[in-house]
Amino acid sequence: MKANIFLFDNFETLDVFGPVEVLGYVPDCQLQFVSCKGGIINSSQEVPVMTKKLDAENVSGLFFIPGGQGIRTLINDSETIALLKKAVQKAQYCLTVCTGSLALAKTGLLDGRKATSNKRAFEWVLSQKLPVLWERSARWTNDGEFYTSSGVSAGIDMTLGFTEDHFSRKIATDIAIRMEYMWNDDKTNDPFAACTTADL
Amino acid sequence: MKANIFLFDNFETLDVFGPVEVLGYVPDCQLQFVSCKGGIINSSQEVPVMTKKLDAENVSGLFFIPGGQGIRTLINDSETIALLKKAVQKAQYCLTVCTGSLALAKTGLLDGRKATSNKRAFEWVLSQKLPVLWERSARWTNDGEFYTSSGVSAGIDMTLGFTEDHFSRKIATDIAIRMEYMWNDDKTNDPFAACTTADL
């Protein structure tokens, strides 16, 4: 399986590299990092990652969209949203973390589907008034080919959940042990559901 | 505070980017990614990160060493170990994750100090017969300026613990909430202490 990890300036570091750690141990998963133009992309935490130019026509396998501060610009860039729409339509699965779900929602492909997002950004996500079945209390959601997670660390739990669903429980738990990670394997168990921007 | 994140080919992705996510929210912490020669360094999970050449003489603040498959080559490279020794001596604090502690141990600076490492690699670490007070059951250890953690995800718990020790409890818990991360804040609580290579 190919996994296309989509990056943009000011993505949230752990949104990406938690799931990437998991996918790196999924059997025969080939990762590549892509962006609109290719070249170095910097996270909000100043991580410079080399990317290839996204070739949306030739996407297959898994397409991954993180969240982060950069999403606030990205969702108003119609060219990027059109590119993402094409890439997601070509992919077999689409996984998003944090406000990455809002970028996916902007393509229209989440219309009428269940999804979640970062809890401290939830009011802002709702304010975009998109026809998505937003679930506030969810560590992650799955609706058909779409997996969306709550903020940052939740992406690790979701990617292990995706691994269980499409590979096996044994492969998912072995990866969690390898990472010395206490997997929250219940997508309805959301310890941060009540958080809001007012909490910090 | 400056934070120098030392990378080498085949570092473990989450060993680095869990702690980096935390440090990115520590007040006035400036991150930079360094390696022996500079340029692109690839993790075991195929993440290509741009680095600067490590200037050991001018290191200050925090020096960070991850673990991963690449450690097995690195610990036998006397030039790199000498460079790391100089950098760590210039730094105020040194944090390691997983088998990164073995690279630090090879410099001699951990002699007679408490440290831990990845549990599935623990027998291999012990087999190096270095005069370190290795603790098998520890999510992380702290001895003076040295913080060492168990495998992969444990680095997040340790870096939050470091933040509590040198900034404040409030800053550490706020960062954990921002990451929607269930912080294991007790360094003696090691759920993976009994794991060995035989487990996978």
JSON list of N, CA and C in Angstrom, two decimals, chain B residues 138-197:
[
{"chain": "B", "resi": 138, "resn": "ALA", "atom": "N", "xyz": [11.61, 1.87, 34.29]},
{"chain": "B", "resi": 138, "resn": "ALA", "atom": "CA", "xyz": [11.56, 3.33, 34.37]},
{"chain": "B", "resi": 138, "resn": "ALA", "atom": "C", "xyz": [10.98, 3.85, 33.06]},
{"chain": "B", "resi": 139, "resn": "ARG", "atom": "N", "xyz": [9.92, 4.65, 33.16]},
{"chain": "B", "resi": 139, "resn": "ARG", "atom": "CA", "xyz": [9.41, 5.29, 31.94]},
{"chain": "B", "resi": 139, "resn": "ARG", "atom": "C", "xyz": [10.46, 6.29, 31.45]},
{"chain": "B", "resi": 140, "resn": "TRP", "atom": "N", "xyz": [11.03, 7.00, 32.43]},
{"chain": "B", "resi": 140, "resn": "TRP", "atom": "CA", "xyz": [12.23, 7.80, 32.13]},
{"chain": "B", "resi": 140, "resn": "TRP", "atom": "C", "xyz": [13.02, 7.96, 33.41]},
{"chain": "B", "resi": 141, "resn": "THR", "atom": "N", "xyz": [14.29, 8.40, 33.27]},
{"chain": "B", "resi": 141, "resn": "THR", "atom": "CA", "xyz": [15.14, 8.68, 34.43]},
{"chain": "B", "resi": 141, "resn": "THR", "atom": "C", "xyz": [15.65, 10.11, 34.34]},
{"chain": "B", "resi": 142, "resn": "ASN", "atom": "N", "xyz": [15.99, 10.66, 35.48]},
{"chain": "B", "resi": 142, "resn": "ASN", "atom": "CA", "xyz": [16.67, 11.95, 35.53]},
{"chain": "B", "resi": 142, "resn": "ASN", "atom": "C", "xyz": [17.82, 11.83, 36.53]},
{"chain": "B", "resi": 143, "resn": "ASP", "atom": "N", "xyz": [19.01, 12.20, 36.10]},
{"chain": "B", "resi": 143, "resn": "ASP", "atom": "CA", "xyz": [20.17, 12.23, 36.99]},
{"chain": "B", "resi": 143, "resn": "ASP", "atom": "C", "xyz": [20.96, 13.49, 36.60]},
{"chain": "B", "resi": 144, "resn": "GLY", "atom": "N", "xyz": [20.84, 14.51, 37.43]},
{"chain": "B", "resi": 144, "resn": "GLY", "atom": "CA", "xyz": [21.51, 15.78, 37.13]},
{"chain": "B", "resi": 144, "resn": "GLY", "atom": "C", "xyz": [21.03, 16.35, 35.81]},
{"chain": "B", "resi": 145, "resn": "GLU", "atom": "N", "xyz": [21.95, 16.63, 34.91]},
{"chain": "B", "resi": 145, "resn": "GLU", "atom": "CA", "xyz": [21.61, 17.25, 33.63]},
{"chain": "B", "resi": 145, "resn": "GLU", "atom": "C", "xyz": [21.10, 16.24, 32.60]},
{"chain": "B", "resi": 146, "resn": "PHE", "atom": "N", "xyz": [21.09, 14.95, 32.97]},
{"chain": "B", "resi": 146, "resn": "PHE", "atom": "CA", "xyz": [20.73, 13.91, 32.00]},
{"chain": "B", "resi": 146, "resn": "PHE", "atom": "C", "xyz": [19.32, 13.37, 32.21]},
{"chain": "B", "resi": 147, "resn": "TYR", "atom": "N", "xyz": [18.55, 13.35, 31.13]},
{"chain": "B", "resi": 147, "resn": "TYR", "atom": "CA", "xyz": [17.23, 12.71, 31.10]},
{"chain": "B", "resi": 147, "resn": "TYR", "atom": "C", "xyz": [17.29, 11.63, 30.04]},
{"chain": "B", "resi": 148, "resn": "THR", "atom": "N", "xyz": [16.92, 10.39, 30.41]},
{"chain": "B", "resi": 148, "resn": "THR", "atom": "CA", "xyz": [16.89, 9.31, 29.41]},
{"chain": "B", "resi": 148, "resn": "THR", "atom": "C", "xyz": [15.53, 8.64, 29.49]},
{"chain": "B", "resi": 149, "resn": "SER", "atom": "N", "xyz": [14.97, 8.29, 28.35]},
{"chain": "B", "resi": 149, "resn": "SER", "atom": "CA", "xyz": [13.65, 7.65, 28.38]},
{"chain": "B", "resi": 149, "resn": "SER", "atom": "C", "xyz": [13.69, 6.25, 27.81]},
{"chain": "B", "resi": 150, "resn": "SER", "atom": "N", "xyz": [12.64, 5.52, 28.08]},
{"chain": "B", "resi": 150, "resn": "SER", "atom": "CA", "xyz": [12.41, 4.21, 27.50]},
{"chain": "B", "resi": 150, "resn": "SER", "atom": "C", "xyz": [12.04, 4.41, 26.02]},
{"chain": "B", "resi": 151, "resn": "GLY", "atom": "N", "xyz": [11.42, 3.41, 25.38]},
{"chain": "B", "resi": 151, "resn": "GLY", "atom": "CA", "xyz": [11.24, 3.45, 23.93]},
{"chain": "B", "resi": 151, "resn": "GLY", "atom": "C", "xyz": [10.22, 4.46, 23.42]},
{"chain": "B", "resi": 152, "resn": "VAL", "atom": "N", "xyz": [10.52, 5.04, 22.29]},
{"chain": "B", "resi": 152, "resn": "VAL", "atom": "CA", "xyz": [9.65, 5.83, 21.41]},
{"chain": "B", "resi": 152, "resn": "VAL", "atom": "C", "xyz": [8.68, 6.77, 22.16]},
{"chain": "B", "resi": 153, "resn": "SER", "atom": "N", "xyz": [7.46, 6.32, 22.45]},
{"chain": "B", "resi": 153, "resn": "SER", "atom": "CA", "xyz": [6.45, 7.21, 23.06]},
{"chain": "B", "resi": 153, "resn": "SER", "atom": "C", "xyz": [6.88, 7.73, 24.42]},
{"chain": "B", "resi": 154, "resn": "ALA", "atom": "N", "xyz": [7.73, 6.98, 25.13]},
{"chain": "B", "resi": 154, "resn": "ALA", "atom": "CA", "xyz": [8.19, 7.40, 26.45]},
{"chain": "B", "resi": 154, "resn": "ALA", "atom": "C", "xyz": [8.90, 8.75, 26.38]},
{"chain": "B", "resi": 155, "resn": "GLY", "atom": "N", "xyz": [9.45, 9.07, 25.21]},
{"chain": "B", "resi": 155, "resn": "GLY", "atom": "CA", "xyz": [10.13, 10.35, 25.04]},
{"chain": "B", "resi": 155, "resn": "GLY", "atom": "C", "xyz": [9.19, 11.54, 25.23]},
{"chain": "B", "resi": 156, "resn": "ILE", "atom": "N", "xyz": [7.92, 11.36, 24.89]},
{"chain": "B", "resi": 156, "resn": "ILE", "atom": "CA", "xyz": [6.93, 12.43, 25.09]},
{"chain": "B", "resi": 156, "resn": "ILE", "atom": "C", "xyz": [6.74, 12.66, 26.58]},
{"chain": "B", "resi": 157, "resn": "ASP", "atom": "N", "xyz": [6.56, 11.55, 27.34]},
{"chain": "B", "resi": 157, "resn": "ASP", "atom": "CA", "xyz": [6.36, 11.67, 28.79]},
{"chain": "B", "resi": 157, "resn": "ASP", "atom": "C", "xyz": [7.58, 12.33, 29.44]},
{"chain": "B", "resi": 158, "resn": "MET", "atom": "N", "xyz": [8.77, 11.90, 29.03]},
{"chain": "B", "resi": 158, "resn": "MET", "atom": "CA", "xyz": [10.00, 12.47, 29.60]},
{"chain": "B", "resi": 158, "resn": "MET", "atom": "C", "xyz": [10.12, 13.96, 29.30]},
{"chain": "B", "resi": 159, "resn": "THR", "atom": "N", "xyz": [9.82, 14.36, 28.07]},
{"chain": "B", "resi": 159, "resn": "THR", "atom": "CA", "xyz": [10.01, 15.77, 27.70]},
{"chain": "B", "resi": 159, "resn": "THR", "atom": "C", "xyz": [8.99, 16.65, 28.43]},
{"chain": "B", "resi": 160, "resn": "LEU", "atom": "N", "xyz": [7.79, 16.12, 28.67]},
{"chain": "B", "resi": 160, "resn": "LEU", "atom": "CA", "xyz": [6.83, 16.84, 29.53]},
{"chain": "B", "resi": 160, "resn": "LEU", "atom": "C", "xyz": [7.37, 16.90, 30.96]},
{"chain": "B", "resi": 161, "resn": "GLY", "atom": "N", "xyz": [8.00, 15.82, 31.44]},
{"chain": "B", "resi": 161, "resn": "GLY", "atom": "CA", "xyz": [8.61, 15.81, 32.78]},
{"chain": "B", "resi": 161, "resn": "GLY", "atom": "C", "xyz": [9.74, 16.82, 32.89]},
{"chain": "B", "resi": 162, "resn": "PHE", "atom": "N", "xyz": [10.58, 16.89, 31.86]},
{"chain": "B", "resi": 162, "resn": "PHE", "atom": "CA", "xyz": [11.65, 17.90, 31.81]},
{"chain": "B", "resi": 162, "resn": "PHE", "atom": "C", "xyz": [11.05, 19.31, 31.87]},
{"chain": "B", "resi": 163, "resn": "THR", "atom": "N", "xyz": [9.96, 19.50, 31.13]},
{"chain": "B", "resi": 163, "resn": "THR", "atom": "CA", "xyz": [9.29, 20.82, 31.10]},
{"chain": "B", "resi": 163, "resn": "THR", "atom": "C", "xyz": [8.76, 21.18, 32.49]},
{"chain": "B", "resi": 164, "resn": "GLU", "atom": "N", "xyz": [8.17, 20.20, 33.17]},
{"chain": "B", "resi": 164, "resn": "GLU", "atom": "CA", "xyz": [7.70, 20.45, 34.54]},
{"chain": "B", "resi": 164, "resn": "GLU", "atom": "C", "xyz": [8.87, 20.84, 35.44]},
{"chain": "B", "resi": 165, "resn": "ASP", "atom": "N", "xyz": [9.98, 20.09, 35.35]},
{"chain": "B", "resi": 165, "resn": "ASP", "atom": "CA", "xyz": [11.12, 20.33, 36.24]},
{"chain": "B", "resi": 165, "resn": "ASP", "atom": "C", "xyz": [11.75, 21.71, 36.02]},
{"chain": "B", "resi": 166, "resn": "HIS", "atom": "N", "xyz": [11.84, 22.15, 34.78]},
{"chain": "B", "resi": 166, "resn": "HIS", "atom": "CA", "xyz": [12.63, 23.36, 34.49]},
{"chain": "B", "resi": 166, "resn": "HIS", "atom": "C", "xyz": [11.79, 24.57, 34.10]},
{"chain": "B", "resi": 167, "resn": "PHE", "atom": "N", "xyz": [10.50, 24.39, 33.89]},
{"chain": "B", "resi": 167, "resn": "PHE", "atom": "CA", "xyz": [9.58, 25.50, 33.61]},
{"chain": "B", "resi": 167, "resn": "PHE", "atom": "C", "xyz": [8.50, 25.45, 34.69]},
{"chain": "B", "resi": 168, "resn": "SER", "atom": "N", "xyz": [7.40, 24.75, 34.47]},
{"chain": "B", "resi": 168, "resn": "SER", "atom": "CA", "xyz": [6.41, 24.60, 35.55]},
{"chain": "B", "resi": 168, "resn": "SER", "atom": "C", "xyz": [5.45, 23.45, 35.23]},
{"chain": "B", "resi": 169, "resn": "ARG", "atom": "N", "xyz": [4.78, 22.98, 36.27]},
{"chain": "B", "resi": 169, "resn": "ARG", "atom": "CA", "xyz": [3.75, 21.95, 36.12]},
{"chain": "B", "resi": 169, "resn": "ARG", "atom": "C", "xyz": [2.65, 22.46, 35.18]},
{"chain": "B", "resi": 170, "resn": "LYS", "atom": "N", "xyz": [2.26, 23.72, 35.35]},
{"chain": "B", "resi": 170, "resn": "LYS", "atom": "CA", "xyz": [1.17, 24.30, 34.54]},
{"chain": "B", "resi": 170, "resn": "LYS", "atom": "C", "xyz": [1.56, 24.30, 33.05]},
{"chain": "B", "resi": 171, "resn": "ILE", "atom": "N", "xyz": [2.77, 24.70, 32.76]},
{"chain": "B", "resi": 171, "resn": "ILE", "atom": "CA", "xyz": [3.21, 24.72, 31.36]},
{"chain": "B", "resi": 171, "resn": "ILE", "atom": "C", "xyz": [3.18, 23.30, 30.78]},
{"chain": "B", "resi": 172, "resn": "ALA", "atom": "N", "xyz": [3.66, 22.32, 31.54]},
{"chain": "B", "resi": 172, "resn": "ALA", "atom": "CA", "xyz": [3.68, 20.93, 31.06]},
{"chain": "B", "resi": 172, "resn": "ALA", "atom": "C", "xyz": [2.27, 20.39, 30.82]},
{"chain": "B", "resi": 173, "resn": "THR", "atom": "N", "xyz": [1.37, 20.63, 31.78]},
{"chain": "B", "resi": 173, "resn": "THR", "atom": "CA", "xyz": [0.01, 20.08, 31.61]},
{"chain": "B", "resi": 173, "resn": "THR", "atom": "C", "xyz": [-0.74, 20.81, 30.48]},
{"chain": "B", "resi": 174, "resn": "ASP", "atom": "N", "xyz": [-0.50, 22.10, 30.33]},
{"chain": "B", "resi": 174, "resn": "ASP", "atom": "CA", "xyz": [-1.13, 22.82, 29.21]},
{"chain": "B", "resi": 174, "resn": "ASP", "atom": "C", "xyz": [-0.68, 22.27, 27.86]},
{"chain": "B", "resi": 175, "resn": "ILE", "atom": "N", "xyz": [0.60, 21.95, 27.76]},
{"chain": "B", "resi": 175, "resn": "ILE", "atom": "CA", "xyz": [1.11, 21.39, 26.49]},
{"chain": "B", "resi": 175, "resn": "ILE", "atom": "C", "xyz": [0.46, 20.02, 26.25]},
{"chain": "B", "resi": 176, "resn": "ALA", "atom": "N", "xyz": [0.34, 19.20, 27.29]},
{"chain": "B", "resi": 176, "resn": "ALA", "atom": "CA", "xyz": [-0.29, 17.88, 27.13]},
{"chain": "B", "resi": 176, "resn": "ALA", "atom": "C", "xyz": [-1.74, 18.02, 26.66]},
{"chain": "B", "resi": 177, "resn": "ILE", "atom": "N", "xyz": [-2.47, 18.99, 27.22]},
{"chain": "B", "resi": 177, "resn": "ILE", "atom": "CA", "xyz": [-3.87, 19.21, 26.80]},
{"chain": "B", "resi": 177, "resn": "ILE", "atom": "C", "xyz": [-3.90, 19.66, 25.33]},
{"chain": "B", "resi": 178, "resn": "ARG", "atom": "N", "xyz": [-3.01, 20.59, 24.99]},
{"chain": "B", "resi": 178, "resn": "ARG", "atom": "CA", "xyz": [-2.93, 21.08, 23.61]},
{"chain": "B", "resi": 178, "resn": "ARG", "atom": "C", "xyz": [-2.69, 19.92, 22.64]},
{"chain": "B", "resi": 179, "resn": "MET", "atom": "N", "xyz": [-1.92, 18.93, 23.08]},
{"chain": "B", "resi": 179, "resn": "MET", "atom": "CA", "xyz": [-1.62, 17.76, 22.24]},
{"chain": "B", "resi": 179, "resn": "MET", "atom": "C", "xyz": [-2.70, 16.68, 22.35]},
{"chain": "B", "resi": 180, "resn": "GLU", "atom": "N", "xyz": [-3.73, 16.93, 23.20]},
{"chain": "B", "resi": 180, "resn": "GLU", "atom": "CA", "xyz": [-4.74, 15.90, 23.51]},
{"chain": "B", "resi": 180, "resn": "GLU", "atom": "C", "xyz": [-4.04, 14.58, 23.87]},
{"chain": "B", "resi": 181, "resn": "TYR", "atom": "N", "xyz": [-3.03, 14.72, 24.73]},
{"chain": "B", "resi": 181, "resn": "TYR", "atom": "CA", "xyz": [-2.17, 13.59, 25.10]},
{"chain": "B", "resi": 181, "resn": "TYR", "atom": "C", "xyz": [-2.37, 13.21, 26.56]},
{"chain": "B", "resi": 182, "resn": "MET", "atom": "N", "xyz": [-2.61, 11.93, 26.83]},
{"chain": "B", "resi": 182, "resn": "MET", "atom": "CA", "xyz": [-2.74, 11.42, 28.20]},
{"chain": "B", "resi": 182, "resn": "MET", "atom": "C", "xyz": [-1.34, 11.21, 28.75]},
{"chain": "B", "resi": 183, "resn": "TRP", "atom": "N", "xyz": [-0.82, 12.22, 29.43]},
{"chain": "B", "resi": 183, "resn": "TRP", "atom": "CA", "xyz": [0.55, 12.18, 29.94]},
{"chain": "B", "resi": 183, "resn": "TRP", "atom": "C", "xyz": [0.69, 11.17, 31.07]},
{"chain": "B", "resi": 184, "resn": "ASN", "atom": "N", "xyz": [1.60, 10.22, 30.93]},
{"chain": "B", "resi": 184, "resn": "ASN", "atom": "CA", "xyz": [2.04, 9.37, 32.03]},
{"chain": "B", "resi": 184, "resn": "ASN", "atom": "C", "xyz": [3.11, 10.17, 32.76]},
{"chain": "B", "resi": 185, "resn": "ASP", "atom": "N", "xyz": [2.70, 10.86, 33.84]},
{"chain": "B", "resi": 185, "resn": "ASP", "atom": "CA", "xyz": [3.62, 11.83, 34.47]},
{"chain": "B", "resi": 185, "resn": "ASP", "atom": "C", "xyz": [4.44, 11.25, 35.62]},
{"chain": "B", "resi": 186, "resn": "ASP", "atom": "N", "xyz": [4.37, 9.92, 35.79]},
{"chain": "B", "resi": 186, "resn": "ASP", "atom": "CA", "xyz": [5.13, 9.26, 36.85]},
{"chain": "B", "resi": 186, "resn": "ASP", "atom": "C", "xyz": [6.28, 8.47, 36.21]},
{"chain": "B", "resi": 187, "resn": "LYS", "atom": "N", "xyz": [7.50, 8.94, 36.37]},
{"chain": "B", "resi": 187, "resn": "LYS", "atom": "CA", "xyz": [8.61, 8.31, 35.66]},
{"chain": "B", "resi": 187, "resn": "LYS", "atom": "C", "xyz": [8.89, 6.88, 36.12]},
{"chain": "B", "resi": 188, "resn": "THR", "atom": "N", "xyz": [8.34, 6.49, 37.28]},
{"chain": "B", "resi": 188, "resn": "THR", "atom": "CA", "xyz": [8.53, 5.11, 37.75]},
{"chain": "B", "resi": 188, "resn": "THR", "atom": "C", "xyz": [7.45, 4.15, 37.22]},
{"chain": "B", "resi": 189, "resn": "ASN", "atom": "N", "xyz": [6.42, 4.71, 36.56]},
{"chain": "B", "resi": 189, "resn": "ASN", "atom": "CA", "xyz": [5.33, 3.88, 36.03]},
{"chain": "B", "resi": 189, "resn": "ASN", "atom": "C", "xyz": [5.66, 3.45, 34.60]},
{"chain": "B", "resi": 190, "resn": "ASP", "atom": "N", "xyz": [6.22, 2.26, 34.48]},
{"chain": "B", "resi": 190, "resn": "ASP", "atom": "CA", "xyz": [6.69, 1.78, 33.17]},
{"chain": "B", "resi": 190, "resn": "ASP", "atom": "C", "xyz": [5.88, 0.55, 32.75]},
{"chain": "B", "resi": 191, "resn": "PRO", "atom": "N", "xyz": [4.83, 0.76, 31.94]},
{"chain": "B", "resi": 191, "resn": "PRO", "atom": "CA", "xyz": [3.96, -0.37, 31.56]},
{"chain": "B", "resi": 191, "resn": "PRO", "atom": "C", "xyz": [4.66, -1.40, 30.68]},
{"chain": "B", "resi": 192, "resn": "PHE", "atom": "N", "xyz": [5.85, -1.06, 30.14]},
{"chain": "B", "resi": 192, "resn": "PHE", "atom": "CA", "xyz": [6.52, -1.96, 29.20]},
{"chain": "B", "resi": 192, "resn": "PHE", "atom": "C", "xyz": [7.80, -2.57, 29.79]},
{"chain": "B", "resi": 193, "resn": "ALA", "atom": "N", "xyz": [7.98, -2.43, 31.11]},
{"chain": "B", "resi": 193, "resn": "ALA", "atom": "CA", "xyz": [9.23, -2.87, 31.75]},
{"chain": "B", "resi": 193, "resn": "ALA", "atom": "C", "xyz": [9.53, -4.35, 31.51]},
{"chain": "B", "resi": 194, "resn": "ALA", "atom": "N", "xyz": [8.48, -5.15, 31.41]},
{"chain": "B", "resi": 194, "resn": "ALA", "atom": "CA", "xyz": [8.69, -6.60, 31.28]},
{"chain": "B", "resi": 194, "resn": "ALA", "atom": "C", "xyz": [8.85, -7.05, 29.83]},
{"chain": "B", "resi": 195, "resn": "CYS", "atom": "N", "xyz": [8.77, -6.12, 28.87]},
{"chain": "B", "resi": 195, "resn": "CYS", "atom": "CA", "xyz": [8.88, -6.50, 27.46]},
{"chain": "B", "resi": 195, "resn": "CYS", "atom": "C", "xyz": [10.31, -6.90, 27.11]},
{"chain": "B", "resi": 196, "resn": "THR", "atom": "N", "xyz": [10.42, -7.85, 26.21]},
{"chain": "B", "resi": 196, "resn": "THR", "atom": "CA", "xyz": [11.74, -8.25, 25.70]},
{"chain": "B", "resi": 196, "resn": "THR", "atom": "C", "xyz": [11.64, -8.42, 24.19]},
{"chain": "B", "resi": 197, "resn": "THR", "atom": "N", "xyz": [12.75, -8.69, 23.54]},
{"chain": "B", "resi": 197, "resn": "THR", "atom": "CA", "xyz": [12.73, -8.91, 22.09]},
{"chain": "B", "resi": 197, "resn": "THR", "atom": "C", "xyz": [11.82, -10.08, 21.74]}
]
